[in-house]
GROMACS .gro file of C-alpha atoms in nm:
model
  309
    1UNK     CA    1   1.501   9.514  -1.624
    2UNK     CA    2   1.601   9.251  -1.428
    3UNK     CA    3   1.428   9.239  -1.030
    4UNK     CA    4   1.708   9.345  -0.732
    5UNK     CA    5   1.774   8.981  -0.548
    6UNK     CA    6   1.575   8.966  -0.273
    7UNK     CA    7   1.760   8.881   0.048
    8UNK     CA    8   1.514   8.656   0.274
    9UNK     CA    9   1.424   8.731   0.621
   10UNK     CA   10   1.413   8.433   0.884
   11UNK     CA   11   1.112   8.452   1.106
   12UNK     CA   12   1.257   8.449   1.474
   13UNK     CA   13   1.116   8.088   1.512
   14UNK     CA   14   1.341   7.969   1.207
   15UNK     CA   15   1.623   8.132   1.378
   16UNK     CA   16   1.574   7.933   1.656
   17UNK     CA   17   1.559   7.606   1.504
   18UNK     CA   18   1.868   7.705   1.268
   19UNK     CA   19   2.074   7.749   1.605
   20UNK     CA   20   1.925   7.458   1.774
   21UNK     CA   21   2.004   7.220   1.449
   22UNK     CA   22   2.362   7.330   1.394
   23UNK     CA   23   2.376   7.293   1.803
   24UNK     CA   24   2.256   6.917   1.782
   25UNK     CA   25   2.479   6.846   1.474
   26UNK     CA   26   2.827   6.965   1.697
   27UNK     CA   27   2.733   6.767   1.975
   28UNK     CA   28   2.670   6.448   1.777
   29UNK     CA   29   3.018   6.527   1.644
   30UNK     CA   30   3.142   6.590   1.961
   31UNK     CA   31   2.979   6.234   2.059
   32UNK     CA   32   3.136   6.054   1.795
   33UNK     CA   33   3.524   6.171   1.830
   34UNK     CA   34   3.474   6.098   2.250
   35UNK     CA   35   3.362   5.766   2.122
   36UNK     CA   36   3.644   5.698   1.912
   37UNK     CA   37   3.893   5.774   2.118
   38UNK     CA   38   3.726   5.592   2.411
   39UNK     CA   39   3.727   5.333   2.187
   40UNK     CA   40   4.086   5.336   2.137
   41UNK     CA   41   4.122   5.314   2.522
   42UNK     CA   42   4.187   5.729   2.562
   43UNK     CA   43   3.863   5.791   2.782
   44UNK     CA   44   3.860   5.717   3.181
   45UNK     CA   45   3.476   5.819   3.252
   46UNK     CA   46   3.278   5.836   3.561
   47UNK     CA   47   2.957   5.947   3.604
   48UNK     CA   48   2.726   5.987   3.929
   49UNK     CA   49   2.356   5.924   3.871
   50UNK     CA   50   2.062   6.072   4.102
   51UNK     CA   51   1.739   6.051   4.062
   52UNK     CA   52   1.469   6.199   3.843
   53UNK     CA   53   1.265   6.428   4.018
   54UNK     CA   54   0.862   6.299   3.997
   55UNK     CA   55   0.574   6.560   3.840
   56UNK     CA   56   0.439   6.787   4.174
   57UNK     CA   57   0.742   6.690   4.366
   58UNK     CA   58   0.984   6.984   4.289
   59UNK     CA   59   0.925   7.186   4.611
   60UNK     CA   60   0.895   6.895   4.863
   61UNK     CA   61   1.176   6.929   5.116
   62UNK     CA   62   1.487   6.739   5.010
   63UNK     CA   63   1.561   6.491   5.324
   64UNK     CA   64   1.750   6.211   5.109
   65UNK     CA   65   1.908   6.164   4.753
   66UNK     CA   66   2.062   5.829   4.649
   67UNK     CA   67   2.352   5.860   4.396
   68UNK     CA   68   2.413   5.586   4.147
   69UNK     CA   69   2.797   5.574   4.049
   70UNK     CA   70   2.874   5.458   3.686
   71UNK     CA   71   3.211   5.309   3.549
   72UNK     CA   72   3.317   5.255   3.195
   73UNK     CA   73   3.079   5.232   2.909
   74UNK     CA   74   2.794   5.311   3.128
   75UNK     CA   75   2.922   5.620   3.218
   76UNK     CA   76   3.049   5.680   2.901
   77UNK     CA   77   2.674   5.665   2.760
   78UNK     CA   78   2.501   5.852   3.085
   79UNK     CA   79   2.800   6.155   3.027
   80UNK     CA   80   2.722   6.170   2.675
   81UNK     CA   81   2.353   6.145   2.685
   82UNK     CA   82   2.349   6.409   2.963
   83UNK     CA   83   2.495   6.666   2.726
   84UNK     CA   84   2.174   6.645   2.503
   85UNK     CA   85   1.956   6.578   2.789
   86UNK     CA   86   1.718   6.864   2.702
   87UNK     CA   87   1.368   6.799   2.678
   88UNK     CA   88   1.095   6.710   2.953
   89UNK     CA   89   1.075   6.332   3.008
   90UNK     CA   90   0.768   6.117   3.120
   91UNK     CA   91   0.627   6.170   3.487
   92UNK     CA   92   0.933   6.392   3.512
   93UNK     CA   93   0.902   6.768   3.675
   94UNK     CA   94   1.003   6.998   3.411
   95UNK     CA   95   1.075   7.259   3.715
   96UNK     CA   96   1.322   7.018   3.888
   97UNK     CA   97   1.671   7.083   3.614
   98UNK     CA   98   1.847   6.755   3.493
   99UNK     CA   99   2.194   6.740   3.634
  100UNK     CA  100   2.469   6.426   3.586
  101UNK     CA  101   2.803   6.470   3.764
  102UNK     CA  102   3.081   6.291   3.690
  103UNK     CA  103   3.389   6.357   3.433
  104UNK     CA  104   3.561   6.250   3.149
  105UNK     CA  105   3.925   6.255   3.149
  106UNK     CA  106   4.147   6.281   2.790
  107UNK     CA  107   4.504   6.267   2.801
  108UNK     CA  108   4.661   6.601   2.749
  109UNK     CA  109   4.768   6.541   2.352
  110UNK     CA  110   4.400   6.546   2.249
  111UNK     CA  111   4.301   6.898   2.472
  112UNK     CA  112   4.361   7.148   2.139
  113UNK     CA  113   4.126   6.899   1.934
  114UNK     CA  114   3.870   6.870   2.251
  115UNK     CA  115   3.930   7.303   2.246
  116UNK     CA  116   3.758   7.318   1.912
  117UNK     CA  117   3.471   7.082   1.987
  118UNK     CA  118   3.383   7.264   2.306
  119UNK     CA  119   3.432   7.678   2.229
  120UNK     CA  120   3.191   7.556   1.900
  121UNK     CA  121   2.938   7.433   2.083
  122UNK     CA  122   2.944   7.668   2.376
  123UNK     CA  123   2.925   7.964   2.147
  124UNK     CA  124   2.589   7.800   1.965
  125UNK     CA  125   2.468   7.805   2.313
  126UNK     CA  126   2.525   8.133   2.397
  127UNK     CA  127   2.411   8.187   2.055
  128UNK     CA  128   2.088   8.008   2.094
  129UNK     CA  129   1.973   8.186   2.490
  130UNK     CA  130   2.048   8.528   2.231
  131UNK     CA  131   1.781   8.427   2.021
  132UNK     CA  132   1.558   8.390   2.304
  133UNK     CA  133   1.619   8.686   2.492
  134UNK     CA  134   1.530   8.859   2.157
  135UNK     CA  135   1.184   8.728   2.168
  136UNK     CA  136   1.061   9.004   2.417
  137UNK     CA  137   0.894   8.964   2.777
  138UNK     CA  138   0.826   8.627   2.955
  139UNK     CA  139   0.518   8.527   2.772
  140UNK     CA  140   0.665   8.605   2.424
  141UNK     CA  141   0.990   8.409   2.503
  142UNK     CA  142   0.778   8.123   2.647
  143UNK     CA  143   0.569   8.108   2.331
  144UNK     CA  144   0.815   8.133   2.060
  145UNK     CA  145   1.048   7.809   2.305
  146UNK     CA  146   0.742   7.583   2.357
  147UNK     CA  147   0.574   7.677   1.987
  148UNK     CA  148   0.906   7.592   1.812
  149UNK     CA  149   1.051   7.336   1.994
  150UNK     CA  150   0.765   7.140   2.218
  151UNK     CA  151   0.917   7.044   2.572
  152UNK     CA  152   1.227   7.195   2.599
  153UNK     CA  153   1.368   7.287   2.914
  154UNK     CA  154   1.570   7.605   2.792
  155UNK     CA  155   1.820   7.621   3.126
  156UNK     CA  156   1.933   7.257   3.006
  157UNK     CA  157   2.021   7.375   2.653
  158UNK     CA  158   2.189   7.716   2.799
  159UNK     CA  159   2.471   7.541   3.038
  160UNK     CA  160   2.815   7.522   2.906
  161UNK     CA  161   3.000   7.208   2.894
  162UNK     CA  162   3.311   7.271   3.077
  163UNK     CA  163   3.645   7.185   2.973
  164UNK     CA  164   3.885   7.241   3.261
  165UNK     CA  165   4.171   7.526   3.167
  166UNK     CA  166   4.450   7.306   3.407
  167UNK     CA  167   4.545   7.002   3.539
  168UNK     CA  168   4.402   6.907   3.853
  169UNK     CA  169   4.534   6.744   4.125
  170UNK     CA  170   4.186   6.681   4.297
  171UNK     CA  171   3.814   6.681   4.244
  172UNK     CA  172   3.579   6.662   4.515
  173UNK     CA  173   3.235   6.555   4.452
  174UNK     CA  174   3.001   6.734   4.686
  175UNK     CA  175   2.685   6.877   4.797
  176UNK     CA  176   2.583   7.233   4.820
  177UNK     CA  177   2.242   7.353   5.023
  178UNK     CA  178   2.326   7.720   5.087
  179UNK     CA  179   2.147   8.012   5.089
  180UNK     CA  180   2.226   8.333   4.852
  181UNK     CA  181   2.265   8.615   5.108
  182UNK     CA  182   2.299   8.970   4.948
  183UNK     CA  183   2.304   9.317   5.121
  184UNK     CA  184   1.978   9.529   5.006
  185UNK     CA  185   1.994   9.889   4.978
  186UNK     CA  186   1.631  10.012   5.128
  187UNK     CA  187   1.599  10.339   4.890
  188UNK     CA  188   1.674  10.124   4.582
  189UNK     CA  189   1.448   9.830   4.709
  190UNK     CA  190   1.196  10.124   4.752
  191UNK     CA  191   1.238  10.212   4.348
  192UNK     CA  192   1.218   9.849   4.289
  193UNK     CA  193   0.855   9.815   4.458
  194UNK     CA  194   0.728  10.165   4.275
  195UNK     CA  195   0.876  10.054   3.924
  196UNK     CA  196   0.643   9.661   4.026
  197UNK     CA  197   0.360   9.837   4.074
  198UNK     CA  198   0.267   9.877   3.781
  199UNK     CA  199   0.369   9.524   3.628
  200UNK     CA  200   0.100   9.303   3.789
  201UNK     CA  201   0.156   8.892   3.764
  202UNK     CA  202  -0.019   8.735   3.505
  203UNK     CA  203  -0.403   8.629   3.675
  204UNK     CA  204  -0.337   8.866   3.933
  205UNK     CA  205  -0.613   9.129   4.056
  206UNK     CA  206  -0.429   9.504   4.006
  207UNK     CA  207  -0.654   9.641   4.256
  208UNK     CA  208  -0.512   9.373   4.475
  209UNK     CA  209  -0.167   9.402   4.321
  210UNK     CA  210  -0.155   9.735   4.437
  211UNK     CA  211  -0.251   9.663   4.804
  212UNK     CA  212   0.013   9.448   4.850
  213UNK     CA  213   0.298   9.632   4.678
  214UNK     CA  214   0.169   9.957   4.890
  215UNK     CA  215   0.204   9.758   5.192
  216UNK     CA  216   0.552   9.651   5.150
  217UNK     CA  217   0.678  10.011   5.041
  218UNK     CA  218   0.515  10.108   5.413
  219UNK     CA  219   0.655   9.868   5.588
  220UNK     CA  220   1.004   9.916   5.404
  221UNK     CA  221   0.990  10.303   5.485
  222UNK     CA  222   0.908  10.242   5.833
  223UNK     CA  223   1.159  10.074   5.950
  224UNK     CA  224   1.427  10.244   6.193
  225UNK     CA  225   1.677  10.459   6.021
  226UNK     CA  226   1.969  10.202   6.086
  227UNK     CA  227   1.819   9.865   5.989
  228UNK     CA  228   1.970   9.665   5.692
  229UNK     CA  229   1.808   9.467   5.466
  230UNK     CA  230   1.955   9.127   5.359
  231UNK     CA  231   1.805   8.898   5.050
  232UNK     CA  232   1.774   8.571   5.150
  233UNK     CA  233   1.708   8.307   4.919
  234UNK     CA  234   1.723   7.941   4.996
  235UNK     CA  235   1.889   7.759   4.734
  236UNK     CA  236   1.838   7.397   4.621
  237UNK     CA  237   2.042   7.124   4.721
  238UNK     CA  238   2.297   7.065   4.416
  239UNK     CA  239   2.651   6.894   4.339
  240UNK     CA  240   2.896   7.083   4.299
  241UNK     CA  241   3.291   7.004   4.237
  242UNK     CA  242   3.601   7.128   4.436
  243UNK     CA  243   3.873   7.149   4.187
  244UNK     CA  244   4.272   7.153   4.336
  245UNK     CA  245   4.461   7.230   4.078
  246UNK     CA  246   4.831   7.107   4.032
  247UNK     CA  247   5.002   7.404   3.949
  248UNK     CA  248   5.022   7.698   4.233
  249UNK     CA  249   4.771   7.874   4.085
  250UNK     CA  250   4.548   8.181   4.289
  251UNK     CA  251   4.327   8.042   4.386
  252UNK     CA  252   4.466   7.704   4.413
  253UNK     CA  253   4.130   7.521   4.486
  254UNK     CA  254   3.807   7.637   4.298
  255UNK     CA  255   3.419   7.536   4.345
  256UNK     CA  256   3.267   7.429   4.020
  257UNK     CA  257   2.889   7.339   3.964
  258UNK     CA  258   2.916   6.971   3.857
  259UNK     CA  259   2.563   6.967   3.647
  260UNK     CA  260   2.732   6.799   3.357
  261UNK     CA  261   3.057   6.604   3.347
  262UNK     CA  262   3.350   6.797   3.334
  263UNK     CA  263   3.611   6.750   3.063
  264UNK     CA  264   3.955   6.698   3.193
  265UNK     CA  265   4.241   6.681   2.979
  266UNK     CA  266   4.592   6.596   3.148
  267UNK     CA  267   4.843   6.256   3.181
  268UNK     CA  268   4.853   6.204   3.546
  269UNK     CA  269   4.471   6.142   3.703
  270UNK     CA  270   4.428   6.332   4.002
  271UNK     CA  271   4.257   6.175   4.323
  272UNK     CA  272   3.912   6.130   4.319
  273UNK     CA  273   3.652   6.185   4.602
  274UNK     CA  274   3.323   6.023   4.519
  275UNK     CA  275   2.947   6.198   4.509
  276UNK     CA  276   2.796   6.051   4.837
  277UNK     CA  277   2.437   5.981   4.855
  278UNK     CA  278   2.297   6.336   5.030
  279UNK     CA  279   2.253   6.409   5.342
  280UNK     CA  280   2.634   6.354   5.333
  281UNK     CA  281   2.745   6.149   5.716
  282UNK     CA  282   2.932   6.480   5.836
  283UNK     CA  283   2.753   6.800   5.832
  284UNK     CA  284   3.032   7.122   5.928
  285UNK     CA  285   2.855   7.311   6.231
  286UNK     CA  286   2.802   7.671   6.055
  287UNK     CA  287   2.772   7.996   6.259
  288UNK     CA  288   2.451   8.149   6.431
  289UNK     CA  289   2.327   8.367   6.219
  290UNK     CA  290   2.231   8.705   6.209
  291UNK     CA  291   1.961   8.727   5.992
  292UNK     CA  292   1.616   8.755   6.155
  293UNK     CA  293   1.405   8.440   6.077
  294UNK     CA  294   1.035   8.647   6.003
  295UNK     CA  295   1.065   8.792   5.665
  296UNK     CA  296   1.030   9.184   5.603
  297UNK     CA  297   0.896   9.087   5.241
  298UNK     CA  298   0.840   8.680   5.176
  299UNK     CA  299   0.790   8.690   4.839
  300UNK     CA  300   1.160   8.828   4.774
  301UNK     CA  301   1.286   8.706   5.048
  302UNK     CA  302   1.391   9.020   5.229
  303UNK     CA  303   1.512   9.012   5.618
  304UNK     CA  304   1.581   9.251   5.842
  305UNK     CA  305   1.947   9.257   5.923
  306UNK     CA  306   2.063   9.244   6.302
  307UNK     CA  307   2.412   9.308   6.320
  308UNK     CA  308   2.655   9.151   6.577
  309UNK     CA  309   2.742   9.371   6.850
   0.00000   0.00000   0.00000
């Protein structure tokens, strides 16, 4: 009697090398076509270089960055190196993320073909973050990454590459330092501390856990009945993109994280305003704010709420 096939069953760490192979084969193809058809003259790139972040520096205060523009085959070879940038490289914080602004523009002829390449490679990526999730809790995750594939920097591998849906008119290079401010509703930020007390941090005393979460429920319960909470949290300085696009599209102008160089496919080239070197020469004067400056909890970066009268 012959023996039922036996259908094998991939450990979650071959998984994740499966998905990370097929992802590094469709970017090399991806690589390959941009270079052909930069080499027949179809590719205007431009890329923005800043500068690696040093080991232990990654929470000094940011006063200056210096941006290195690229033209032509050297931004050609920064863009497309930048899209496999994904490991941690010498003397380089692995907390600090890579980024590379810039763009590549196609004309529009070649945007179905350039289609293909991306919604491949961005669905391996989503593909390959699933496979992580999957692994369990921080630790587990963190083990099966940094077991299976030594010095990756997973946030580098799960960004998109972004192909722009329409033709632009304008993109502005720029800097973003703002702060994520989100209204906090005090009975469910009261659930949230119960539910933490009983997941202490990793080397962290429960005894001592305990204290401190007890303390913030008190002082969260204390507080007058008609106080707001606000979260907070300072964000690091990053380039982003304005996009004005040509058609009269809602909105017409749209703010776009420029961590990797955009794709652009379209005839006409729209106007270009450069990454400066940060802090840019005009700050825009922003309004007081509202939010008291002493924290009601620092480590999540709740504030009491004063509202304008």
């Amino acid at each position: 009697m012959a023996s039922p096939d036996i259908i094998p069953t991939f450990s979650p760490a071959a998984r994740l090398i499966q998905v990370f192979t097929a992802l590094e084969q469709a970017l090399t193809a991806l690589n390959d076509w941009l270079r052909q058809q930069a080499a027949l003259g179809h590719v205007k790139t431009r890329c923005f270089v800043l500068p690696a972040v040093a080991m232990g520096d990654e929470h000094e205060p940011i006063s200056h960055i210096q941006v290195s523009p690229l033209f032509g085959e050297e931004a050609l070879n920064a863009a497309l190196s930048s899209y496999q940038q994904w490991f941690i490289q010498p003397n380089h914080s692995a907390k600090a993320s890579f980024r590379q602004p810039g763009y590549l523009l196609l004309p529009s002829q070649l945007k179905a073909e350039l289609q293909r390449f991306i919604t491949q490679i961005n669905a391996l990526k989503t593909q390959f973050k699933a496979e992580v999730q999957a692994a369990g809790g921080r630790d587990q995750k963190f083990t099966l990454v940094h077991d299976t594939l030594p010095g990756l920097i997973t946030l580098q591998v799960y960004r998109h590459l972004v192909l722009l849906p329409h033709a632009t008119s304008r993109l502005g290079f720029t800097w973003a330092n703002k702060q994520i401010i989100q209204k906090i509703d005090k009975d469910a930020l009261v659930a949230q501390l119960m539910m933490s007390r009983l997941l202490p941090p990793p080397l962290t005393d429960e005894q001592t856990w305990l204290q401190c979460v007890d303390r913030e429920i008190y002082d969260v319960k204390r507080l007058p009945a008609n106080t707001e909470l606000r979260l907070r949290r300072p964000v690091k300085t990053h380039p982003m993109v304005n996009v004005r696009w040509q058609e009269e599209i809602t909105p017409r102008q749209q703010q776009v994280k420029a961590h990797l160089p955009l794709l652009l496919c379209q005839d006409d080239a729209p106007t270009i305003t450069e990454l400066a070197d940060y802090p840019p020469t005009q700050v825009r004067a922003r309004r007081a704010a509202s939010i008291i400056d002493e924290p009601l909890i620092p480590r999540l970066h709740i504030y009491p709420y004063q509202p304008k009268k």
